[in-house]
mmCIF file of C-alpha atoms in Angstrom:
data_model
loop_
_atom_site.group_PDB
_atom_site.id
_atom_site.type_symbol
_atom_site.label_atom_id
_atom_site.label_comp_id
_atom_site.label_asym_id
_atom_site.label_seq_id
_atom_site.Cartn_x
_atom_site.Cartn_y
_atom_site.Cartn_z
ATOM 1 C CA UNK A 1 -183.975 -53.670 157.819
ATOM 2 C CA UNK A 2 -183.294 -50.739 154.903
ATOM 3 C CA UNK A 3 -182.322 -52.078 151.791
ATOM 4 C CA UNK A 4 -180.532 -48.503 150.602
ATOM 5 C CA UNK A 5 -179.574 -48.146 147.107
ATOM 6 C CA UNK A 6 -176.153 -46.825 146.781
ATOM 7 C CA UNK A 7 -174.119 -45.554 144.046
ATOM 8 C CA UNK A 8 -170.702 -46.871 143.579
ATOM 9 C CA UNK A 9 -167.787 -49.237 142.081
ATOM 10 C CA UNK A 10 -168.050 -52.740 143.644
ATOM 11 C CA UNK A 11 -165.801 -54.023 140.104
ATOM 12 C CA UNK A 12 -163.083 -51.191 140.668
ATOM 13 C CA UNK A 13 -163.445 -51.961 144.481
ATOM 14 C CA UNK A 14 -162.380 -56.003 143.725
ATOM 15 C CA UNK A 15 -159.846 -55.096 140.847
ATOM 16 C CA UNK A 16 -158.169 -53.000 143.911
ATOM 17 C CA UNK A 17 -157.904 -55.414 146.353
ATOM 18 C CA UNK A 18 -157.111 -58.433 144.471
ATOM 19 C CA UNK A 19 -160.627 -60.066 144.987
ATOM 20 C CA UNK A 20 -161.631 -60.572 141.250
ATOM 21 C CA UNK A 21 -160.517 -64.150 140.077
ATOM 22 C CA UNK A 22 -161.111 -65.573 136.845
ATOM 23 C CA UNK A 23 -163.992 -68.163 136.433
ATOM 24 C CA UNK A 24 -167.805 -67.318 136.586
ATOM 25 C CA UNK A 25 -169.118 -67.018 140.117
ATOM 26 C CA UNK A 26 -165.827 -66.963 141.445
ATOM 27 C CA UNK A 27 -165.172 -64.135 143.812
ATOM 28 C CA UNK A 28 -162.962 -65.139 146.360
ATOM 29 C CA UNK A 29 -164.173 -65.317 149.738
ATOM 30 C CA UNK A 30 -167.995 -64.576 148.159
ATOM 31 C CA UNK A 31 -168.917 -68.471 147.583
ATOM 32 C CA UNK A 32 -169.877 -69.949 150.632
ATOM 33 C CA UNK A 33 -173.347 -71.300 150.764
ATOM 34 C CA UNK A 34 -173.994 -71.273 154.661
ATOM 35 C CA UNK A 35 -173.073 -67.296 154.331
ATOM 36 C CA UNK A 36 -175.421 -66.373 150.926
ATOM 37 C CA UNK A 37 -178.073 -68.441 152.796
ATOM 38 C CA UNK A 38 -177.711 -66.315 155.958
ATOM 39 C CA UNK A 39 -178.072 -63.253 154.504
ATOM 40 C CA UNK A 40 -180.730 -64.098 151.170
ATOM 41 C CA UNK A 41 -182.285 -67.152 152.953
ATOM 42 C CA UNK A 42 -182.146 -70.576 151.734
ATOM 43 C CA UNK A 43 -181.857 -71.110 148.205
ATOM 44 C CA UNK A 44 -185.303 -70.554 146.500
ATOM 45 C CA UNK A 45 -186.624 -68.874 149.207
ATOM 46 C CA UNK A 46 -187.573 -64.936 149.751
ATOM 47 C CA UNK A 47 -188.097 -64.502 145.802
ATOM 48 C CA UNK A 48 -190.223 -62.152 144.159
ATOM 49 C CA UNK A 49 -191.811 -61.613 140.489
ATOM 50 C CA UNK A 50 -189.973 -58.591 139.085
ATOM 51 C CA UNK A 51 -190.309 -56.865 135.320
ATOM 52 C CA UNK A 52 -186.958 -56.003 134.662
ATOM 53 C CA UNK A 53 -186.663 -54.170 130.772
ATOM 54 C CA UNK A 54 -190.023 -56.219 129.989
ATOM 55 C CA UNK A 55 -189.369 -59.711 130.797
ATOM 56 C CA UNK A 56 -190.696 -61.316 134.068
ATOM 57 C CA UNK A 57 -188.003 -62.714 135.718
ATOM 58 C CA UNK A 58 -187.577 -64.178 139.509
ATOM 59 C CA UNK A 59 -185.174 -62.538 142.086
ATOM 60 C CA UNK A 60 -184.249 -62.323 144.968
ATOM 61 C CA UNK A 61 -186.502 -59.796 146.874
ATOM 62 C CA UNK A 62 -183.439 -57.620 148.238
ATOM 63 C CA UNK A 63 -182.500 -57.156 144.371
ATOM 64 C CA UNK A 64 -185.912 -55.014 143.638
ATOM 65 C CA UNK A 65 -184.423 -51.589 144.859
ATOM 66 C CA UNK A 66 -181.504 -51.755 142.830
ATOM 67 C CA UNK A 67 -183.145 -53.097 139.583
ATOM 68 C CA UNK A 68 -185.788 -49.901 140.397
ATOM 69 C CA UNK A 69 -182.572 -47.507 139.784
ATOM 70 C CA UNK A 70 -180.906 -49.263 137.226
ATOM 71 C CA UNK A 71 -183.992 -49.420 135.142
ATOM 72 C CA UNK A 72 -184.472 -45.627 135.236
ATOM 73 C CA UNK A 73 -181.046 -44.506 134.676
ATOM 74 C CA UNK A 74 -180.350 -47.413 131.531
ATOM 75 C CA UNK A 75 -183.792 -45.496 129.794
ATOM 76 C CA UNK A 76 -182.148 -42.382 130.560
ATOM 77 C CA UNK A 77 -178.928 -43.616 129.028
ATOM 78 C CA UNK A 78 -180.720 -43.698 126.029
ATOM 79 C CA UNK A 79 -179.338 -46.633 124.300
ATOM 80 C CA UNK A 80 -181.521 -48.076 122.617
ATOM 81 C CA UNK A 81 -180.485 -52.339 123.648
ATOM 82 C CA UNK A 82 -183.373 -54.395 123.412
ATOM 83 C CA UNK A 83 -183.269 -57.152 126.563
ATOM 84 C CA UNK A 84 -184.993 -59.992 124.316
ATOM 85 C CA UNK A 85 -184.044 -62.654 127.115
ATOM 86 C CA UNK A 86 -183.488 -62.205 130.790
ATOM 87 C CA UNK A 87 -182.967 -64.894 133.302
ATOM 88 C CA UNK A 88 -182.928 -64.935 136.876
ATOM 89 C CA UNK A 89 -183.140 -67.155 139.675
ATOM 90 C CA UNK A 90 -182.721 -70.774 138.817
ATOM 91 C CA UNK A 91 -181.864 -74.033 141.281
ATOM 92 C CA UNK A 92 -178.276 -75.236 139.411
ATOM 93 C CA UNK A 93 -175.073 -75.699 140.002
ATOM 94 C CA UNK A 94 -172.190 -73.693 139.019
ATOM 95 C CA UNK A 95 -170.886 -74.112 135.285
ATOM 96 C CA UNK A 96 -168.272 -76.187 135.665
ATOM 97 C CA UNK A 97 -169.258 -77.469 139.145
ATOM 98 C CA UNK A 98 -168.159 -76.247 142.699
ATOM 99 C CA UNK A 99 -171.402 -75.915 144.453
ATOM 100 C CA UNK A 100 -174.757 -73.897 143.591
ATOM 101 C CA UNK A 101 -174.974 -71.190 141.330
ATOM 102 C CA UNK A 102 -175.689 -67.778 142.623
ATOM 103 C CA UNK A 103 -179.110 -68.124 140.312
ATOM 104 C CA UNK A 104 -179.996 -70.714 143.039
ATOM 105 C CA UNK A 105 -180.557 -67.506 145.681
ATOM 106 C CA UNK A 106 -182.366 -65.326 142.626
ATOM 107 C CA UNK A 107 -179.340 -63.059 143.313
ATOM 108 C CA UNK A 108 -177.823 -63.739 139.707
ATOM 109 C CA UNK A 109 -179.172 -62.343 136.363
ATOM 110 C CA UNK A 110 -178.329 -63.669 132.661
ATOM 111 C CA UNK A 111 -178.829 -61.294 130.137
ATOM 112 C CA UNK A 112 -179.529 -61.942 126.227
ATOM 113 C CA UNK A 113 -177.670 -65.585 126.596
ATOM 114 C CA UNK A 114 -177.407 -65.611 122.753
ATOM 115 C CA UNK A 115 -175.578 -62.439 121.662
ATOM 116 C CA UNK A 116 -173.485 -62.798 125.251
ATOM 117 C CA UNK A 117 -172.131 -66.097 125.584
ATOM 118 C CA UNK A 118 -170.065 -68.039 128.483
ATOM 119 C CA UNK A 119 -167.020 -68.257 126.850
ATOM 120 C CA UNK A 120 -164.064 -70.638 128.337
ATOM 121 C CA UNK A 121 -160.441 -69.904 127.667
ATOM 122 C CA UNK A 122 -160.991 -67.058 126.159
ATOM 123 C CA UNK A 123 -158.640 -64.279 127.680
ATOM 124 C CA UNK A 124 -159.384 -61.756 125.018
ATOM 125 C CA UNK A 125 -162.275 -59.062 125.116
ATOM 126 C CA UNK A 126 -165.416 -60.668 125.895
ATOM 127 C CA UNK A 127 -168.350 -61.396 122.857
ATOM 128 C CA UNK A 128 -170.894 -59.269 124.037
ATOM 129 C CA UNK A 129 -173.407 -56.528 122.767
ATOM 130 C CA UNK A 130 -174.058 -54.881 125.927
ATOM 131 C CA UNK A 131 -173.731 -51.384 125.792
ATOM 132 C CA UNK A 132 -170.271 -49.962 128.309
ATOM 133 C CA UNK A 133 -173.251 -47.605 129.914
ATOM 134 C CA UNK A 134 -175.301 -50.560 130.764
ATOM 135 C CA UNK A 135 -172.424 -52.375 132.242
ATOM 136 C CA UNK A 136 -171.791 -49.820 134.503
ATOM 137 C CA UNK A 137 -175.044 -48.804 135.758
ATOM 138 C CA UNK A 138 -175.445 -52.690 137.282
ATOM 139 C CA UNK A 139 -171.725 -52.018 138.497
ATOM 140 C CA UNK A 140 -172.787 -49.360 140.201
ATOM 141 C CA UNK A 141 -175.827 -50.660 142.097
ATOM 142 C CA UNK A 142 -173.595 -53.632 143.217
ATOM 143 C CA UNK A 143 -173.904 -55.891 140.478
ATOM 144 C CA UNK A 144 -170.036 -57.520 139.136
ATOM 145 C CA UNK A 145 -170.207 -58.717 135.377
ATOM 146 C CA UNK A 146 -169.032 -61.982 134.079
ATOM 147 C CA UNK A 147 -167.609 -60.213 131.015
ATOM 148 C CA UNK A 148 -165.001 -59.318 133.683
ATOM 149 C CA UNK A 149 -163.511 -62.684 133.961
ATOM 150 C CA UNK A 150 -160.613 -63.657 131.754
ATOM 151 C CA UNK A 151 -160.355 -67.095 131.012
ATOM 152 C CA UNK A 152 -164.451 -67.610 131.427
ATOM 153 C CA UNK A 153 -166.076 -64.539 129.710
ATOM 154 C CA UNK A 154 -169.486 -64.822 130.744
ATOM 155 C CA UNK A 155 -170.389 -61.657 129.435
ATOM 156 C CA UNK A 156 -174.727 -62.647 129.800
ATOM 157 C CA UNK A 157 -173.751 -62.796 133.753
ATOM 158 C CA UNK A 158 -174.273 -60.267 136.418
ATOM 159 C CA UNK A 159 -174.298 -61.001 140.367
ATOM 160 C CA UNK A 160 -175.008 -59.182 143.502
ATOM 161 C CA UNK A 161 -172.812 -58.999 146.592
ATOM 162 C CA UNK A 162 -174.395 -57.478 149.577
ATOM 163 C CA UNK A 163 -173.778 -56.675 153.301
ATOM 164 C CA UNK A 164 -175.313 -55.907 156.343
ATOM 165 C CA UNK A 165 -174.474 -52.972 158.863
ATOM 166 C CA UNK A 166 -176.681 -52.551 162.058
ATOM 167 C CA UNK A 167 -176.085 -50.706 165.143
ATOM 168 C CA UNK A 168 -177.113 -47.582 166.988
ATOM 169 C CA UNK A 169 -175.817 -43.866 167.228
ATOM 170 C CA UNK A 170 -174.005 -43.139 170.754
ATOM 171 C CA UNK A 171 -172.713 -40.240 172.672
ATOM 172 C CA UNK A 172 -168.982 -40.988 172.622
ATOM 173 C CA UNK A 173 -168.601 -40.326 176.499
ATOM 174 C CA UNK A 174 -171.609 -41.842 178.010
ATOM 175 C CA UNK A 175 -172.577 -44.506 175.167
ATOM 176 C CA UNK A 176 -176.220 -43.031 175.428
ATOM 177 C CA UNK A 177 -178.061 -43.440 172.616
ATOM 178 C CA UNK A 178 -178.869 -39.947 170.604
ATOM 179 C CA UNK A 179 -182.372 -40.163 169.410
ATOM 180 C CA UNK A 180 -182.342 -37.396 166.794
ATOM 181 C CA UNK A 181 -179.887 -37.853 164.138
ATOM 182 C CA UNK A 182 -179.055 -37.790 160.368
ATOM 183 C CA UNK A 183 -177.020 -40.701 158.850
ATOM 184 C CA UNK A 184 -176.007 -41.035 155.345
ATOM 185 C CA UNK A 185 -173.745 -43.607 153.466
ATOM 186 C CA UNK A 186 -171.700 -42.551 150.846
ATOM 187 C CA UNK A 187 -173.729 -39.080 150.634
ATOM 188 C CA UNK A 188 -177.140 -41.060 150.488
ATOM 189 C CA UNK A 189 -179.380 -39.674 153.255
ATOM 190 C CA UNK A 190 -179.801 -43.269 155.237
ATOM 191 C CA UNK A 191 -182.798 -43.493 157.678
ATOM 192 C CA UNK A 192 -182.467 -44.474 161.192
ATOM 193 C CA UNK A 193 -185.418 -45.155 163.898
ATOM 194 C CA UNK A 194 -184.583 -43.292 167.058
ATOM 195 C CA UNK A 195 -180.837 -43.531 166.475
ATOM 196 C CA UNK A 196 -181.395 -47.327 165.491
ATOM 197 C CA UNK A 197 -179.936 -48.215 162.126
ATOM 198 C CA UNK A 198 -180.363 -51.682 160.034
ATOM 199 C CA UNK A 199 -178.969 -51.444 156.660
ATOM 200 C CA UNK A 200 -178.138 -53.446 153.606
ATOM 201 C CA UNK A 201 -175.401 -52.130 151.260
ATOM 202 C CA UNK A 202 -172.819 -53.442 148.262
ATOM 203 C CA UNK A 203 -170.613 -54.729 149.939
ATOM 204 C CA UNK A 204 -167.168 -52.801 149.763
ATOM 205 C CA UNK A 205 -165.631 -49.769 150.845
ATOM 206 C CA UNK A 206 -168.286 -47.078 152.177
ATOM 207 C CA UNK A 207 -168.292 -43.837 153.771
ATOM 208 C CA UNK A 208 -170.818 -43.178 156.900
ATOM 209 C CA UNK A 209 -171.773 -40.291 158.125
ATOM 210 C CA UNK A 210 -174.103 -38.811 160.797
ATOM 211 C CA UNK A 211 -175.131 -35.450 161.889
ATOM 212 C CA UNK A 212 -176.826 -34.033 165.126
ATOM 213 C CA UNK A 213 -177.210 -31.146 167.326
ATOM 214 C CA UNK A 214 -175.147 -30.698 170.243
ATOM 215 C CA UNK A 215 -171.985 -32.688 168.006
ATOM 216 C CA UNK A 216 -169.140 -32.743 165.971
ATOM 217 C CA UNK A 217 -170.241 -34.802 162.671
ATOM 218 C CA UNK A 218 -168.394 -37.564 162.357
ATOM 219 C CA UNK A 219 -167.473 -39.014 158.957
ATOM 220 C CA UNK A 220 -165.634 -42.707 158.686
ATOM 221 C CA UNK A 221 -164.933 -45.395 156.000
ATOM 222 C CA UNK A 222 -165.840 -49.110 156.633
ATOM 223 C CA UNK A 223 -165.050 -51.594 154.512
ATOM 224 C CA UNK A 224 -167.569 -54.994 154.634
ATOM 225 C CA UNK A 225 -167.005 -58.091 153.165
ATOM 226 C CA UNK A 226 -169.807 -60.043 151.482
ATOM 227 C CA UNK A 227 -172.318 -61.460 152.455
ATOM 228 C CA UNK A 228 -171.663 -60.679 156.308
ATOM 229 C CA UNK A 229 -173.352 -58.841 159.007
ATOM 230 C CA UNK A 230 -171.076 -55.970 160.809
ATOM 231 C CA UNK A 231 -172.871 -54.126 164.210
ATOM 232 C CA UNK A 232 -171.007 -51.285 165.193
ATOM 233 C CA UNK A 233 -171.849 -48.095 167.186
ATOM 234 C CA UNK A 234 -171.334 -44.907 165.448
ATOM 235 C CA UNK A 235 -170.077 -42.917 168.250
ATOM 236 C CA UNK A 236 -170.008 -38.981 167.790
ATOM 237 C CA UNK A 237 -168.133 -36.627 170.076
ATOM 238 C CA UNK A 238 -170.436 -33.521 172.160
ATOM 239 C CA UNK A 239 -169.397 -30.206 171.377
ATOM 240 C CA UNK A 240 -168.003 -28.413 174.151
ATOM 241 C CA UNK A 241 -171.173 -26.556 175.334
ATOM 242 C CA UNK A 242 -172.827 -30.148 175.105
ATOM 243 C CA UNK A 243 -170.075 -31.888 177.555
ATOM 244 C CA UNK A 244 -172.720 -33.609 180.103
ATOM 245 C CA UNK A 245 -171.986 -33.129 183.840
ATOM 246 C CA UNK A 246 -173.674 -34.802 187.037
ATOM 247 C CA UNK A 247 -175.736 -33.724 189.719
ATOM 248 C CA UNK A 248 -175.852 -35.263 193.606
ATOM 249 C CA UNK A 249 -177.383 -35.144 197.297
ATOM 250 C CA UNK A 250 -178.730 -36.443 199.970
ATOM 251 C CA UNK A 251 -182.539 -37.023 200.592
ATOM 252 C CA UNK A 252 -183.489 -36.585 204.063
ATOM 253 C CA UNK A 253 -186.902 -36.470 205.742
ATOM 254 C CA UNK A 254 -188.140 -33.183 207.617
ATOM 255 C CA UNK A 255 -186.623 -33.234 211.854
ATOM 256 C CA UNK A 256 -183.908 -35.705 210.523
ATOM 257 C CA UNK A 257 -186.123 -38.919 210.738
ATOM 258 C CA UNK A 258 -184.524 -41.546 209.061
ATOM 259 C CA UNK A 259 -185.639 -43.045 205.519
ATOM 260 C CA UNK A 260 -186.910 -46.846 205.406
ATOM 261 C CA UNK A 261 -187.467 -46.859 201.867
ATOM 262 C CA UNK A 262 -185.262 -45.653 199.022
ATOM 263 C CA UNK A 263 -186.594 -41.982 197.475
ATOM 264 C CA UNK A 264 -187.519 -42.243 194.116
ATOM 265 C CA UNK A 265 -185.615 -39.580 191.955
ATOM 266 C CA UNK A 266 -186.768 -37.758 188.992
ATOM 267 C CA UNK A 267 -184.864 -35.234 187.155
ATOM 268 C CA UNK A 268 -187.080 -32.485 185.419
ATOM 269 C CA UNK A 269 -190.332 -34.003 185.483
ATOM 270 C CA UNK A 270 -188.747 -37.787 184.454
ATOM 271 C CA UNK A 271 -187.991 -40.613 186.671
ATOM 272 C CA UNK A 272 -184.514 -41.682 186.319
ATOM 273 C CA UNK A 273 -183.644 -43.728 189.570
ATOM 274 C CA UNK A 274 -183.986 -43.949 193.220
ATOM 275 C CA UNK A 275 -181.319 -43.472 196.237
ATOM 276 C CA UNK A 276 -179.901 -45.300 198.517
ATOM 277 C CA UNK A 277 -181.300 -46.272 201.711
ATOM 278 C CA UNK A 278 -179.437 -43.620 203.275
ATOM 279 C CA UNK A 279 -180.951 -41.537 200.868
ATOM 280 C CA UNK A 280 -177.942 -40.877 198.363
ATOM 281 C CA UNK A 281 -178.321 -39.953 194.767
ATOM 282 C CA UNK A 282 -176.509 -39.716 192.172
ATOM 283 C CA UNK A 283 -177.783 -38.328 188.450
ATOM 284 C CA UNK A 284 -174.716 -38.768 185.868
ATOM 285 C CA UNK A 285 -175.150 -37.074 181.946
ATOM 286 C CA UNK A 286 -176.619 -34.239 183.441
ATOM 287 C CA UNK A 287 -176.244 -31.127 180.104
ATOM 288 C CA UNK A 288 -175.897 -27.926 180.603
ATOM 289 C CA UNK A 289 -178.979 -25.031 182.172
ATOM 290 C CA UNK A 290 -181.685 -25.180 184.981
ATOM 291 C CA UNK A 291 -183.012 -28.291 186.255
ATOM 292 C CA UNK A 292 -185.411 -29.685 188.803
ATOM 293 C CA UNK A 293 -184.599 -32.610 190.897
ATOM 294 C CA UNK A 294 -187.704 -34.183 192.583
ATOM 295 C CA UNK A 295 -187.395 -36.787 195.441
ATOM 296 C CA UNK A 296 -190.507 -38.832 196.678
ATOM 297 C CA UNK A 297 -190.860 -41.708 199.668
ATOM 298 C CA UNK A 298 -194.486 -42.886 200.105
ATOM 299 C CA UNK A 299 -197.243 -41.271 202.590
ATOM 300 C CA UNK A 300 -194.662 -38.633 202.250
ATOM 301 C CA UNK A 301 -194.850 -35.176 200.767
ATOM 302 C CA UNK A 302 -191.924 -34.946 197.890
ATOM 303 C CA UNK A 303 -189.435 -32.452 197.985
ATOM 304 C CA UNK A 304 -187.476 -30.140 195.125
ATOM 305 C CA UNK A 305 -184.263 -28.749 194.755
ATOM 306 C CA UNK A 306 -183.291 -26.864 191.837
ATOM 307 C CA UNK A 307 -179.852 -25.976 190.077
ATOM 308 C CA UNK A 308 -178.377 -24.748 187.385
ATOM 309 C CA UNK A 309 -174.875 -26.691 185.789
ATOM 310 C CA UNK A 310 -172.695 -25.082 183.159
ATOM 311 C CA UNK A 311 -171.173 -28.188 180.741
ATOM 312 C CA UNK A 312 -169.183 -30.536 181.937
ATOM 313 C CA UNK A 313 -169.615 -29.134 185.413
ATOM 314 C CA UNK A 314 -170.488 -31.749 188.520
ATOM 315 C CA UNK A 315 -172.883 -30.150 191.086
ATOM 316 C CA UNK A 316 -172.752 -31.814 194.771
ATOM 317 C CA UNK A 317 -174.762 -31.755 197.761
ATOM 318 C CA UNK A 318 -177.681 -30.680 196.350
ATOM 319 C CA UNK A 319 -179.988 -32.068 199.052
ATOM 320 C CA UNK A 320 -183.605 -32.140 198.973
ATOM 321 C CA UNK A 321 -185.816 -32.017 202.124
ATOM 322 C CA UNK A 322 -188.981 -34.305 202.084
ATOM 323 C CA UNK A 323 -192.066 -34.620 204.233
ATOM 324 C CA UNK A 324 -192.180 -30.770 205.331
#
């Protein structure tokens, strides 16, 4: 699993779509426990020792990445807030009640408590002393701010809502995997293993992307909800001259003999099946130029055919003669 740190706007994505409701810890659809502990583990567990602005504070190990980048970029804001007080992961319940508190997963943080107080009923700005640039460099890693919340300023408070995206990158017309490829999220380079992807993002809106030879790039949005696990394929389409074909035969022994085994088949050097009993084969995805089709029984001397295939182009009776 890649934990990739993402720029964005997780509060402008809720304000959008109607998610942000008033109340600390109160996102709509973003509160159920059996779903945080799926994704962070139970509450309490999988928490790390992390020096965020100076202070040691306990969080959530997914958290680390993003707390790396907001560090740097808040020094190179250059304004000058001194984070006396910072709180993290702590085994309560919600202010007010309703279930655990986001703390309880390490995936909450409380900063300066004193000078940014949980205010109820108030509806007006929030008291805080939080510089706007600080703000939104944690809204941009993912983080939504209590100061948000009309009715229950909380302006101390700042959570993180996460998601999880696997799956692999497939041809579009024969759902093979493609082993060499570039994938990015929101303009991010994103690694992948082999065309194997595991990644944890904000949740939200984002926009994938993956590059490789041979294929159109393909660029798409997805939008995740928190706290949830998506697979999905990224499926990208072959440029014409990278259209697959297929390639097929008959294997027969030398005077006609009949086989009694299948003929194992290798395409190129690479085994990739066997025939029938009969001694039909039948090599699908097949791409475009020379190729060398090998046919073996045992105690029996193999035999070659060769073509050639333009894309897209399926090559028959190319039959191969064995035990000459």
């Amino acid at each position: 699993m890649i934990i990739l740190v993402l720029g964005g706007g997780v509060y402008y994505y809720l304000k959008k779509t109607g998610l942000l409701k008033t109340g600390a810890e109160a996102i709509i659809g973003c509160q159920n426990s059996k779903d945080i502990s799926r994704f962070f583990g139970a509450p309490g567990s999988n928490l790390v020792s992390y020096n965020l602005f100076g202070n040691e504070v306990t969080v959530n190990k997914i958290l680390t990445s993003y707390l790396d980048e907001i560090q740097k970029e808040v020094v190179a804001a250059k304004t000058g807030y001194n984070f006396s007080r910072i709180e993290g992961y702590n085994m309560r319940s919600k202010i007010g009640g309703g279930g655990r508190s986001l703390h309880s997963w390490g995936i909450a943080i409380d900063i300066n408590p004193e000078a940014n107080p949980y205010q109820l009923g108030n509806y007006g700005p929030p008291q805080t002393d939080l510089p706007g640039p600080v703000i939104d460099i944690f809204k941009k890693y993912g983080f939504a701010w209590g100061g948000d919340w009309p009715g229950e300023r909380d302006a101390m408070h700042f959570e993180w809502y996460g998601a999880g995206l696997s799956g692999q990158v497939v041809d579009k017309n024969s759902s093979q995997k493609i082993l060499s490829v570039a994938t990015d999220v929101n303009g991010a380079g994103s690694p992948n293993s082999n065309g194997d992807f595991d990644w944890i993002v904000p949740f939200g809106s984002h926009t994938i992307t993956s590059k490789s030879k041979g294929y159109n790039d393909n660029s798409f949005s997805v939008s995740l909800a928190c706290f949830s696990d998506t697979k999905m394929d990224i499926a990208m389409e072959p440029l014409a001259s990278n259209i697959p074909g297929s390639i097929s035969g008959k294997v027969r022994l030398s005077n006609n003999y009949p086989l009694l085994v299948p003929a194992n088949i290798s395409l190129d050097g690479r085994l990739i099946g066997v025939s029938t009993l009969k001694g039909d084969y039948y090599i699908p995805n097949v791409h475009e130029g020379k190729h060398k089709v090998d046919a073996k029984v045992m105690f029996f001397p193999g035999g070659t055919s060769n073509t050639q295939l333009v894309p897209g182009e399926n090559i028959k009776n190319v039959d191969i003669i064995i035990g000459k």
